[in-house]
C-alpha cells in the first residue's frame, strides 16, 4: 500500500496565484485532515472530513477550501496565495468512527513558499 | 479553547541518560497520541493511549496517561543518538472528537 500520497512535494507561488494541493489515500479511511506546520511549530488543523461529501473547518481555515468527492481524495485549494501561507502542509487520514482510536497516518508533506 | 502544552520545548541530553517529556492538556478527553518527527520528514505514530492509567512501552520510550491530572509523560531511558527527533503529543477536543490538536513539540537532541 502507498498510504497517504501528497503532490507536489515542493512549490513556489507568487502572491495572488492559486493552486491545489493533492492528497490521496488507499487505505479506505473515512477521516482525512489537512494540517499546516510553520517552522519550529506544531501542527494547526486547516480542514477535515469525516467522509465523502462532508467537510468541516479546523483552527485556521481562512484562505483555504477543500472538497471530498471520493473516499480516497481530499484536495486543498489556495485561491489567492499570501506570504502568510508559506508553510509545510501535511495531509493525514485514519479509519474509524467519531470516537475512533486509530492514529493519524501522515503523507510526506508539501513545502509551499509564497513570495 | 483547547490548550496542549509540552515541556520542555527543547531538550539536549547525553547518551545513556534518562529524561521525561511532559504534555499537559485542557480537554476532558480520555485519549492521547504521541508522534515522532525527524527533521524534514513526516510524522509517525509512536503511541496511542486510550484510558486513564494507560502505559505503553517500545524500546527506550515509555508513555503514560493520567486523565484526572490531564497529563501525559514520555519517558526516555538510556537515550541513544537515534532518538534525536521532535516529539509531539496530540489530543481530541473532547472524548468523542474526531479532530486532534497538537502540542508545539519537544525537540530532543541526544549527544554522544
JSON list of C-alpha atoms in Angstrom, two decimals:
[
{"chain": "A", "resi": 1, "resn": "UNK", "atom": "CA", "xyz": [0.00, 0.00, 0.00]},
{"chain": "A", "resi": 2, "resn": "UNK", "atom": "CA", "xyz": [1.16, 3.53, -0.77]},
{"chain": "A", "resi": 3, "resn": "UNK", "atom": "CA", "xyz": [-0.60, 5.00, 2.30]},
{"chain": "A", "resi": 4, "resn": "UNK", "atom": "CA", "xyz": [-1.16, 8.76, 2.08]},
{"chain": "A", "resi": 5, "resn": "UNK", "atom": "CA", "xyz": [0.30, 10.39, -1.03]},
{"chain": "A", "resi": 6, "resn": "UNK", "atom": "CA", "xyz": [0.72, 14.14, -1.40]},
{"chain": "A", "resi": 7, "resn": "UNK", "atom": "CA", "xyz": [1.67, 16.08, -4.50]},
{"chain": "A", "resi": 8, "resn": "UNK", "atom": "CA", "xyz": [3.57, 18.20, -5.23]},
{"chain": "A", "resi": 9, "resn": "UNK", "atom": "CA", "xyz": [6.45, 17.88, -2.76]},
{"chain": "A", "resi": 10, "resn": "UNK", "atom": "CA", "xyz": [7.61, 21.46, -3.29]},
{"chain": "A", "resi": 11, "resn": "UNK", "atom": "CA", "xyz": [6.02, 24.54, -4.83]},
{"chain": "A", "resi": 12, "resn": "UNK", "atom": "CA", "xyz": [6.82, 28.24, -5.10]},
{"chain": "A", "resi": 13, "resn": "UNK", "atom": "CA", "xyz": [3.88, 30.55, -5.71]},
{"chain": "A", "resi": 14, "resn": "UNK", "atom": "CA", "xyz": [3.68, 34.26, -6.38]},
{"chain": "A", "resi": 15, "resn": "UNK", "atom": "CA", "xyz": [1.34, 36.35, -4.25]},
{"chain": "A", "resi": 16, "resn": "UNK", "atom": "CA", "xyz": [-2.19, 36.13, -5.61]},
{"chain": "A", "resi": 17, "resn": "UNK", "atom": "CA", "xyz": [-1.70, 32.87, -7.50]},
{"chain": "A", "resi": 18, "resn": "UNK", "atom": "CA", "xyz": [-3.86, 29.82, -6.88]},
{"chain": "A", "resi": 19, "resn": "UNK", "atom": "CA", "xyz": [-3.04, 26.17, -6.55]},
{"chain": "A", "resi": 20, "resn": "UNK", "atom": "CA", "xyz": [-4.39, 22.85, -5.38]},
{"chain": "A", "resi": 21, "resn": "UNK", "atom": "CA", "xyz": [-2.50, 20.52, -3.10]},
{"chain": "A", "resi": 22, "resn": "UNK", "atom": "CA", "xyz": [-3.42, 16.95, -3.85]},
{"chain": "A", "resi": 23, "resn": "UNK", "atom": "CA", "xyz": [-3.89, 14.21, -1.27]},
{"chain": "A", "resi": 24, "resn": "UNK", "atom": "CA", "xyz": [-4.98, 10.64, -1.85]},
{"chain": "A", "resi": 25, "resn": "UNK", "atom": "CA", "xyz": [-5.06, 7.59, 0.39]},
{"chain": "A", "resi": 26, "resn": "UNK", "atom": "CA", "xyz": [-5.51, 3.94, -0.47]},
{"chain": "A", "resi": 27, "resn": "UNK", "atom": "CA", "xyz": [-6.38, 2.62, 2.99]},
{"chain": "A", "resi": 28, "resn": "UNK", "atom": "CA", "xyz": [-10.14, 3.20, 2.70]},
{"chain": "A", "resi": 29, "resn": "UNK", "atom": "CA", "xyz": [-10.01, 5.59, 5.65]},
{"chain": "A", "resi": 30, "resn": "UNK", "atom": "CA", "xyz": [-13.13, 7.60, 6.48]},
{"chain": "A", "resi": 31, "resn": "UNK", "atom": "CA", "xyz": [-11.38, 10.53, 8.07]},
{"chain": "A", "resi": 32, "resn": "UNK", "atom": "CA", "xyz": [-8.99, 12.88, 6.33]},
{"chain": "A", "resi": 33, "resn": "UNK", "atom": "CA", "xyz": [-7.25, 16.02, 7.54]},
{"chain": "A", "resi": 34, "resn": "UNK", "atom": "CA", "xyz": [-5.15, 18.93, 6.36]},
{"chain": "A", "resi": 35, "resn": "UNK", "atom": "CA", "xyz": [-2.62, 20.44, 8.74]},
{"chain": "A", "resi": 36, "resn": "UNK", "atom": "CA", "xyz": [-0.04, 23.15, 8.27]},
{"chain": "A", "resi": 37, "resn": "UNK", "atom": "CA", "xyz": [3.25, 23.29, 10.12]},
{"chain": "A", "resi": 38, "resn": "UNK", "atom": "CA", "xyz": [5.13, 26.55, 10.38]},
{"chain": "A", "resi": 39, "resn": "UNK", "atom": "CA", "xyz": [8.89, 26.40, 11.10]},
{"chain": "A", "resi": 40, "resn": "UNK", "atom": "CA", "xyz": [9.64, 25.18, 14.62]},
{"chain": "A", "resi": 41, "resn": "UNK", "atom": "CA", "xyz": [5.95, 24.92, 15.47]},
{"chain": "A", "resi": 42, "resn": "UNK", "atom": "CA", "xyz": [3.32, 22.28, 15.99]},
{"chain": "A", "resi": 43, "resn": "UNK", "atom": "CA", "xyz": [0.57, 21.42, 13.55]},
{"chain": "A", "resi": 44, "resn": "UNK", "atom": "CA", "xyz": [-2.52, 23.54, 13.04]},
{"chain": "A", "resi": 45, "resn": "UNK", "atom": "CA", "xyz": [-5.67, 21.96, 11.61]},
{"chain": "A", "resi": 46, "resn": "UNK", "atom": "CA", "xyz": [-6.98, 23.66, 8.47]},
{"chain": "A", "resi": 47, "resn": "UNK", "atom": "CA", "xyz": [-9.90, 21.45, 7.39]},
{"chain": "A", "resi": 48, "resn": "UNK", "atom": "CA", "xyz": [-11.03, 17.91, 7.95]},
{"chain": "A", "resi": 49, "resn": "UNK", "atom": "CA", "xyz": [-13.54, 15.45, 6.56]},
{"chain": "A", "resi": 50, "resn": "UNK", "atom": "CA", "xyz": [-15.34, 12.55, 8.18]},
{"chain": "A", "resi": 51, "resn": "UNK", "atom": "CA", "xyz": [-16.46, 11.02, 4.90]},
{"chain": "A", "resi": 52, "resn": "UNK", "atom": "CA", "xyz": [-17.17, 11.69, 1.25]},
{"chain": "A", "resi": 53, "resn": "UNK", "atom": "CA", "xyz": [-19.29, 14.81, 0.83]},
{"chain": "A", "resi": 54, "resn": "UNK", "atom": "CA", "xyz": [-18.66, 16.07, 4.39]},
{"chain": "A", "resi": 55, "resn": "UNK", "atom": "CA", "xyz": [-16.08, 18.70, 5.32]},
{"chain": "A", "resi": 56, "resn": "UNK", "atom": "CA", "xyz": [-15.58, 20.98, 8.29]},
{"chain": "A", "resi": 57, "resn": "UNK", "atom": "CA", "xyz": [-13.33, 23.83, 9.34]},
{"chain": "A", "resi": 58, "resn": "UNK", "atom": "CA", "xyz": [-10.41, 23.42, 11.69]},
{"chain": "A", "resi": 59, "resn": "UNK", "atom": "CA", "xyz": [-8.47, 26.06, 13.61]},
{"chain": "A", "resi": 60, "resn": "UNK", "atom": "CA", "xyz": [-7.06, 28.03, 10.64]},
{"chain": "A", "resi": 61, "resn": "UNK", "atom": "CA", "xyz": [-9.38, 27.67, 7.60]},
{"chain": "A", "resi": 62, "resn": "UNK", "atom": "CA", "xyz": [-9.17, 31.22, 6.21]},
{"chain": "A", "resi": 63, "resn": "UNK", "atom": "CA", "xyz": [-7.69, 31.37, 2.72]},
{"chain": "A", "resi": 64, "resn": "UNK", "atom": "CA", "xyz": [-8.30, 27.67, 2.00]},
{"chain": "A", "resi": 65, "resn": "UNK", "atom": "CA", "xyz": [-11.03, 25.47, 0.58]},
{"chain": "A", "resi": 66, "resn": "UNK", "atom": "CA", "xyz": [-11.48, 21.71, 0.42]},
{"chain": "A", "resi": 67, "resn": "UNK", "atom": "CA", "xyz": [-13.72, 19.16, -1.20]},
{"chain": "A", "resi": 68, "resn": "UNK", "atom": "CA", "xyz": [-14.26, 15.44, -0.61]},
{"chain": "A", "resi": 69, "resn": "UNK", "atom": "CA", "xyz": [-16.00, 13.87, -3.55]},
{"chain": "A", "resi": 70, "resn": "UNK", "atom": "CA", "xyz": [-14.49, 10.41, -3.01]},
{"chain": "A", "resi": 71, "resn": "UNK", "atom": "CA", "xyz": [-13.22, 8.46, -0.02]},
{"chain": "A", "resi": 72, "resn": "UNK", "atom": "CA", "xyz": [-9.70, 8.45, -1.47]},
{"chain": "A", "resi": 73, "resn": "UNK", "atom": "CA", "xyz": [-9.13, 12.11, -2.35]},
{"chain": "A", "resi": 74, "resn": "UNK", "atom": "CA", "xyz": [-9.07, 15.27, -0.26]},
{"chain": "A", "resi": 75, "resn": "UNK", "atom": "CA", "xyz": [-7.58, 18.21, -2.22]},
{"chain": "A", "resi": 76, "resn": "UNK", "atom": "CA", "xyz": [-6.77, 21.54, -0.56]},
{"chain": "A", "resi": 77, "resn": "UNK", "atom": "CA", "xyz": [-7.26, 24.70, -2.61]},
{"chain": "A", "resi": 78, "resn": "UNK", "atom": "CA", "xyz": [-5.46, 28.01, -2.08]},
{"chain": "A", "resi": 79, "resn": "UNK", "atom": "CA", "xyz": [-7.29, 30.71, -4.02]},
{"chain": "A", "resi": 80, "resn": "UNK", "atom": "CA", "xyz": [-5.20, 33.87, -3.53]},
{"chain": "A", "resi": 81, "resn": "UNK", "atom": "CA", "xyz": [-1.83, 32.91, -2.13]},
{"chain": "A", "resi": 82, "resn": "UNK", "atom": "CA", "xyz": [-0.36, 35.15, 0.56]},
{"chain": "A", "resi": 83, "resn": "UNK", "atom": "CA", "xyz": [3.09, 35.09, 2.21]},
{"chain": "A", "resi": 84, "resn": "UNK", "atom": "CA", "xyz": [1.41, 34.01, 5.47]},
{"chain": "A", "resi": 85, "resn": "UNK", "atom": "CA", "xyz": [0.56, 30.72, 3.76]},
{"chain": "A", "resi": 86, "resn": "UNK", "atom": "CA", "xyz": [4.21, 29.81, 3.41]},
{"chain": "A", "resi": 87, "resn": "UNK", "atom": "CA", "xyz": [4.36, 26.56, 5.35]},
{"chain": "A", "resi": 88, "resn": "UNK", "atom": "CA", "xyz": [4.63, 22.79, 5.15]},
{"chain": "A", "resi": 89, "resn": "UNK", "atom": "CA", "xyz": [1.27, 21.17, 4.54]},
{"chain": "A", "resi": 90, "resn": "UNK", "atom": "CA", "xyz": [0.51, 17.67, 5.77]},
{"chain": "A", "resi": 91, "resn": "UNK", "atom": "CA", "xyz": [-2.41, 15.54, 4.76]},
{"chain": "A", "resi": 92, "resn": "UNK", "atom": "CA", "xyz": [-3.43, 12.73, 7.11]},
{"chain": "A", "resi": 93, "resn": "UNK", "atom": "CA", "xyz": [-6.06, 10.04, 7.33]},
{"chain": "A", "resi": 94, "resn": "UNK", "atom": "CA", "xyz": [-7.40, 7.50, 9.79]},
{"chain": "A", "resi": 95, "resn": "UNK", "atom": "CA", "xyz": [-10.11, 4.91, 9.90]},
{"chain": "A", "resi": 96, "resn": "UNK", "atom": "CA", "xyz": [-12.83, 4.58, 12.45]},
{"chain": "A", "resi": 97, "resn": "UNK", "atom": "CA", "xyz": [-15.86, 6.27, 13.89]},
{"chain": "A", "resi": 98, "resn": "UNK", "atom": "CA", "xyz": [-16.04, 9.65, 15.59]},
{"chain": "A", "resi": 99, "resn": "UNK", "atom": "CA", "xyz": [-14.80, 8.06, 18.77]},
{"chain": "A", "resi": 100, "resn": "UNK", "atom": "CA", "xyz": [-12.26, 6.03, 16.88]},
{"chain": "A", "resi": 101, "resn": "UNK", "atom": "CA", "xyz": [-8.93, 5.35, 18.48]},
{"chain": "A", "resi": 102, "resn": "UNK", "atom": "CA", "xyz": [-6.71, 4.77, 15.49]},
{"chain": "A", "resi": 103, "resn": "UNK", "atom": "CA", "xyz": [-3.79, 7.16, 14.99]},
{"chain": "A", "resi": 104, "resn": "UNK", "atom": "CA", "xyz": [-3.36, 9.52, 12.07]},
{"chain": "A", "resi": 105, "resn": "UNK", "atom": "CA", "xyz": [-1.35, 8.33, 9.07]},
{"chain": "A", "resi": 106, "resn": "UNK", "atom": "CA", "xyz": [0.52, 11.25, 7.51]},
{"chain": "A", "resi": 107, "resn": "UNK", "atom": "CA", "xyz": [1.66, 11.98, 4.00]},
{"chain": "A", "resi": 108, "resn": "UNK", "atom": "CA", "xyz": [5.18, 13.24, 3.33]},
{"chain": "A", "resi": 109, "resn": "UNK", "atom": "CA", "xyz": [4.14, 16.87, 3.15]},
{"chain": "A", "resi": 110, "resn": "UNK", "atom": "CA", "xyz": [4.12, 19.70, 0.62]},
{"chain": "A", "resi": 111, "resn": "UNK", "atom": "CA", "xyz": [6.57, 22.52, 1.21]},
{"chain": "A", "resi": 112, "resn": "UNK", "atom": "CA", "xyz": [4.98, 25.73, -0.09]},
{"chain": "A", "resi": 113, "resn": "UNK", "atom": "CA", "xyz": [6.67, 29.11, -0.41]},
{"chain": "A", "resi": 114, "resn": "UNK", "atom": "CA", "xyz": [4.71, 32.23, -1.36]},
{"chain": "A", "resi": 115, "resn": "UNK", "atom": "CA", "xyz": [6.79, 35.21, -2.48]},
{"chain": "B", "resi": 1, "resn": "UNK", "atom": "CA", "xyz": [-10.15, 26.82, 23.58]},
{"chain": "B", "resi": 2, "resn": "UNK", "atom": "CA", "xyz": [-8.21, 23.59, 23.89]},
{"chain": "B", "resi": 3, "resn": "UNK", "atom": "CA", "xyz": [-4.63, 24.03, 25.05]},
{"chain": "B", "resi": 4, "resn": "UNK", "atom": "CA", "xyz": [-1.94, 21.38, 24.68]},
{"chain": "B", "resi": 5, "resn": "UNK", "atom": "CA", "xyz": [1.33, 22.33, 26.31]},
{"chain": "B", "resi": 6, "resn": "UNK", "atom": "CA", "xyz": [4.55, 20.40, 26.14]},
{"chain": "B", "resi": 7, "resn": "UNK", "atom": "CA", "xyz": [7.65, 20.92, 28.18]},
{"chain": "B", "resi": 8, "resn": "UNK", "atom": "CA", "xyz": [10.40, 21.23, 27.71]},
{"chain": "B", "resi": 9, "resn": "UNK", "atom": "CA", "xyz": [10.29, 22.56, 24.15]},
{"chain": "B", "resi": 10, "resn": "UNK", "atom": "CA", "xyz": [13.99, 21.90, 23.68]},
{"chain": "B", "resi": 11, "resn": "UNK", "atom": "CA", "xyz": [15.95, 19.13, 25.33]},
{"chain": "B", "resi": 12, "resn": "UNK", "atom": "CA", "xyz": [19.61, 18.34, 24.90]},
{"chain": "B", "resi": 13, "resn": "UNK", "atom": "CA", "xyz": [20.81, 15.26, 26.70]},
{"chain": "B", "resi": 14, "resn": "UNK", "atom": "CA", "xyz": [23.72, 12.89, 26.76]},
{"chain": "B", "resi": 15, "resn": "UNK", "atom": "CA", "xyz": [23.58, 9.32, 25.60]},
{"chain": "B", "resi": 16, "resn": "UNK", "atom": "CA", "xyz": [22.80, 6.95, 28.41]},
{"chain": "B", "resi": 17, "resn": "UNK", "atom": "CA", "xyz": [20.78, 9.45, 30.45]},
{"chain": "B", "resi": 18, "resn": "UNK", "atom": "CA", "xyz": [17.09, 9.33, 31.35]},
{"chain": "B", "resi": 19, "resn": "UNK", "atom": "CA", "xyz": [14.58, 12.11, 30.91]},
{"chain": "B", "resi": 20, "resn": "UNK", "atom": "CA", "xyz": [10.85, 12.81, 30.78]},
{"chain": "B", "resi": 21, "resn": "UNK", "atom": "CA", "xyz": [8.81, 14.97, 28.42]},
{"chain": "B", "resi": 22, "resn": "UNK", "atom": "CA", "xyz": [5.51, 16.30, 29.76]},
{"chain": "B", "resi": 23, "resn": "UNK", "atom": "CA", "xyz": [2.27, 17.01, 27.94]},
{"chain": "B", "resi": 24, "resn": "UNK", "atom": "CA", "xyz": [-0.49, 18.93, 29.72]},
{"chain": "B", "resi": 25, "resn": "UNK", "atom": "CA", "xyz": [-3.87, 19.47, 28.12]},
{"chain": "B", "resi": 26, "resn": "UNK", "atom": "CA", "xyz": [-7.10, 21.24, 28.97]},
{"chain": "B", "resi": 27, "resn": "UNK", "atom": "CA", "xyz": [-9.72, 18.91, 27.45]},
{"chain": "B", "resi": 28, "resn": "UNK", "atom": "CA", "xyz": [-11.72, 16.16, 29.15]},
{"chain": "B", "resi": 29, "resn": "UNK", "atom": "CA", "xyz": [-10.57, 13.65, 26.55]},
{"chain": "B", "resi": 30, "resn": "UNK", "atom": "CA", "xyz": [-9.54, 10.17, 27.67]},
{"chain": "B", "resi": 31, "resn": "UNK", "atom": "CA", "xyz": [-7.26, 9.63, 24.64]},
{"chain": "B", "resi": 32, "resn": "UNK", "atom": "CA", "xyz": [-3.83, 10.93, 23.80]},
{"chain": "B", "resi": 33, "resn": "UNK", "atom": "CA", "xyz": [-1.39, 10.28, 20.97]},
{"chain": "B", "resi": 34, "resn": "UNK", "atom": "CA", "xyz": [2.37, 10.63, 20.69]},
{"chain": "B", "resi": 35, "resn": "UNK", "atom": "CA", "xyz": [4.14, 11.21, 17.37]},
{"chain": "B", "resi": 36, "resn": "UNK", "atom": "CA", "xyz": [7.74, 11.47, 16.28]},
{"chain": "B", "resi": 37, "resn": "UNK", "atom": "CA", "xyz": [9.07, 13.73, 13.51]},
{"chain": "B", "resi": 38, "resn": "UNK", "atom": "CA", "xyz": [12.60, 13.53, 12.13]},
{"chain": "B", "resi": 39, "resn": "UNK", "atom": "CA", "xyz": [13.99, 16.75, 10.60]},
{"chain": "B", "resi": 40, "resn": "UNK", "atom": "CA", "xyz": [12.44, 17.47, 7.23]},
{"chain": "B", "resi": 41, "resn": "UNK", "atom": "CA", "xyz": [10.24, 14.38, 7.44]},
{"chain": "B", "resi": 42, "resn": "UNK", "atom": "CA", "xyz": [6.67, 13.49, 8.13]},
{"chain": "B", "resi": 43, "resn": "UNK", "atom": "CA", "xyz": [5.15, 12.40, 11.45]},
{"chain": "B", "resi": 44, "resn": "UNK", "atom": "CA", "xyz": [4.93, 8.80, 12.54]},
{"chain": "B", "resi": 45, "resn": "UNK", "atom": "CA", "xyz": [2.74, 7.42, 15.28]},
{"chain": "B", "resi": 46, "resn": "UNK", "atom": "CA", "xyz": [4.50, 6.23, 18.43]},
{"chain": "B", "resi": 47, "resn": "UNK", "atom": "CA", "xyz": [1.81, 5.54, 21.00]},
{"chain": "B", "resi": 48, "resn": "UNK", "atom": "CA", "xyz": [-1.96, 5.60, 21.34]},
{"chain": "B", "resi": 49, "resn": "UNK", "atom": "CA", "xyz": [-3.12, 5.94, 24.95]},
{"chain": "B", "resi": 50, "resn": "UNK", "atom": "CA", "xyz": [-6.80, 5.17, 25.34]},
{"chain": "B", "resi": 51, "resn": "UNK", "atom": "CA", "xyz": [-7.69, 5.38, 29.01]},
{"chain": "B", "resi": 52, "resn": "UNK", "atom": "CA", "xyz": [-6.68, 6.68, 32.39]},
{"chain": "B", "resi": 53, "resn": "UNK", "atom": "CA", "xyz": [-3.62, 4.85, 33.65]},
{"chain": "B", "resi": 54, "resn": "UNK", "atom": "CA", "xyz": [-2.65, 3.56, 30.21]},
{"chain": "B", "resi": 55, "resn": "UNK", "atom": "CA", "xyz": [1.03, 2.79, 29.81]},
{"chain": "B", "resi": 56, "resn": "UNK", "atom": "CA", "xyz": [2.73, 1.82, 26.58]},
{"chain": "B", "resi": 57, "resn": "UNK", "atom": "CA", "xyz": [6.38, 0.96, 26.02]},
{"chain": "B", "resi": 58, "resn": "UNK", "atom": "CA", "xyz": [8.52, 0.45, 22.96]},
{"chain": "B", "resi": 59, "resn": "UNK", "atom": "CA", "xyz": [12.24, 0.17, 23.23]},
{"chain": "B", "resi": 60, "resn": "UNK", "atom": "CA", "xyz": [13.64, 3.04, 25.26]},
{"chain": "B", "resi": 61, "resn": "UNK", "atom": "CA", "xyz": [10.39, 5.03, 25.21]},
{"chain": "B", "resi": 62, "resn": "UNK", "atom": "CA", "xyz": [7.51, 4.67, 27.63]},
{"chain": "B", "resi": 63, "resn": "UNK", "atom": "CA", "xyz": [4.34, 6.77, 27.56]},
{"chain": "B", "resi": 64, "resn": "UNK", "atom": "CA", "xyz": [1.67, 7.09, 30.24]},
{"chain": "B", "resi": 65, "resn": "UNK", "atom": "CA", "xyz": [-1.62, 8.90, 30.63]},
{"chain": "B", "resi": 66, "resn": "UNK", "atom": "CA", "xyz": [-3.29, 10.38, 33.71]},
{"chain": "B", "resi": 67, "resn": "UNK", "atom": "CA", "xyz": [-6.64, 11.77, 32.57]},
{"chain": "B", "resi": 68, "resn": "UNK", "atom": "CA", "xyz": [-7.51, 13.10, 36.03]},
{"chain": "B", "resi": 69, "resn": "UNK", "atom": "CA", "xyz": [-4.41, 15.28, 36.03]},
{"chain": "B", "resi": 70, "resn": "UNK", "atom": "CA", "xyz": [-4.78, 15.86, 32.25]},
{"chain": "B", "resi": 71, "resn": "UNK", "atom": "CA", "xyz": [-1.15, 14.88, 31.89]},
{"chain": "B", "resi": 72, "resn": "UNK", "atom": "CA", "xyz": [0.84, 12.50, 29.75]},
{"chain": "B", "resi": 73, "resn": "UNK", "atom": "CA", "xyz": [4.52, 11.71, 30.06]},
{"chain": "B", "resi": 74, "resn": "UNK", "atom": "CA", "xyz": [7.01, 10.32, 27.57]},
{"chain": "B", "resi": 75, "resn": "UNK", "atom": "CA", "xyz": [9.93, 8.80, 29.43]},
{"chain": "B", "resi": 76, "resn": "UNK", "atom": "CA", "xyz": [13.25, 8.17, 27.73]},
{"chain": "B", "resi": 77, "resn": "UNK", "atom": "CA", "xyz": [15.52, 5.54, 29.23]},
{"chain": "B", "resi": 78, "resn": "UNK", "atom": "CA", "xyz": [19.25, 5.39, 28.46]},
{"chain": "B", "resi": 79, "resn": "UNK", "atom": "CA", "xyz": [18.97, 7.72, 25.48]},
{"chain": "B", "resi": 80, "resn": "UNK", "atom": "CA", "xyz": [20.77, 6.95, 22.23]},
{"chain": "B", "resi": 81, "resn": "UNK", "atom": "CA", "xyz": [21.52, 9.26, 19.30]},
{"chain": "B", "resi": 82, "resn": "UNK", "atom": "CA", "xyz": [18.83, 7.63, 17.14]},
{"chain": "B", "resi": 83, "resn": "UNK", "atom": "CA", "xyz": [16.17, 9.06, 19.43]},
{"chain": "B", "resi": 84, "resn": "UNK", "atom": "CA", "xyz": [17.04, 12.60, 18.32]},
{"chain": "B", "resi": 85, "resn": "UNK", "atom": "CA", "xyz": [13.81, 13.98, 16.81]},
{"chain": "B", "resi": 86, "resn": "UNK", "atom": "CA", "xyz": [10.85, 16.20, 17.64]},
{"chain": "B", "resi": 87, "resn": "UNK", "atom": "CA", "xyz": [8.11, 14.57, 19.71]},
{"chain": "B", "resi": 88, "resn": "UNK", "atom": "CA", "xyz": [4.52, 15.76, 19.62]},
{"chain": "B", "resi": 89, "resn": "UNK", "atom": "CA", "xyz": [1.56, 14.90, 21.79]},
{"chain": "B", "resi": 90, "resn": "UNK", "atom": "CA", "xyz": [-1.96, 15.34, 20.42]},
{"chain": "B", "resi": 91, "resn": "UNK", "atom": "CA", "xyz": [-5.45, 15.14, 21.93]},
{"chain": "B", "resi": 92, "resn": "UNK", "atom": "CA", "xyz": [-9.00, 15.44, 20.63]},
{"chain": "B", "resi": 93, "resn": "UNK", "atom": "CA", "xyz": [-11.05, 18.38, 21.96]},
{"chain": "B", "resi": 94, "resn": "UNK", "atom": "CA", "xyz": [-13.50, 16.09, 23.70]},
{"chain": "B", "resi": 95, "resn": "UNK", "atom": "CA", "xyz": [-13.90, 12.40, 24.41]},
{"chain": "B", "resi": 96, "resn": "UNK", "atom": "CA", "xyz": [-15.60, 11.58, 21.13]},
{"chain": "B", "resi": 97, "resn": "UNK", "atom": "CA", "xyz": [-13.86, 14.17, 19.00]},
{"chain": "B", "resi": 98, "resn": "UNK", "atom": "CA", "xyz": [-12.60, 13.32, 15.54]},
{"chain": "B", "resi": 99, "resn": "UNK", "atom": "CA", "xyz": [-10.01, 16.09, 15.36]},
{"chain": "B", "resi": 100, "resn": "UNK", "atom": "CA", "xyz": [-6.61, 16.22, 17.03]},
{"chain": "B", "resi": 101, "resn": "UNK", "atom": "CA", "xyz": [-4.93, 19.28, 18.49]},
{"chain": "B", "resi": 102, "resn": "UNK", "atom": "CA", "xyz": [-1.15, 19.08, 18.65]},
{"chain": "B", "resi": 103, "resn": "UNK", "atom": "CA", "xyz": [1.30, 20.45, 21.16]},
{"chain": "B", "resi": 104, "resn": "UNK", "atom": "CA", "xyz": [4.20, 22.58, 19.98]},
{"chain": "B", "resi": 105, "resn": "UNK", "atom": "CA", "xyz": [6.59, 19.68, 20.08]},
{"chain": "B", "resi": 106, "resn": "UNK", "atom": "CA", "xyz": [9.71, 18.85, 22.07]},
{"chain": "B", "resi": 107, "resn": "UNK", "atom": "CA", "xyz": [12.91, 18.94, 20.06]},
{"chain": "B", "resi": 108, "resn": "UNK", "atom": "CA", "xyz": [15.19, 16.29, 21.51]},
{"chain": "B", "resi": 109, "resn": "UNK", "atom": "CA", "xyz": [18.90, 16.15, 20.76]},
{"chain": "B", "resi": 110, "resn": "UNK", "atom": "CA", "xyz": [20.92, 13.24, 22.12]},
{"chain": "B", "resi": 111, "resn": "UNK", "atom": "CA", "xyz": [24.62, 13.94, 22.18]},
{"chain": "B", "resi": 112, "resn": "UNK", "atom": "CA", "xyz": [27.32, 11.23, 22.16]}
]
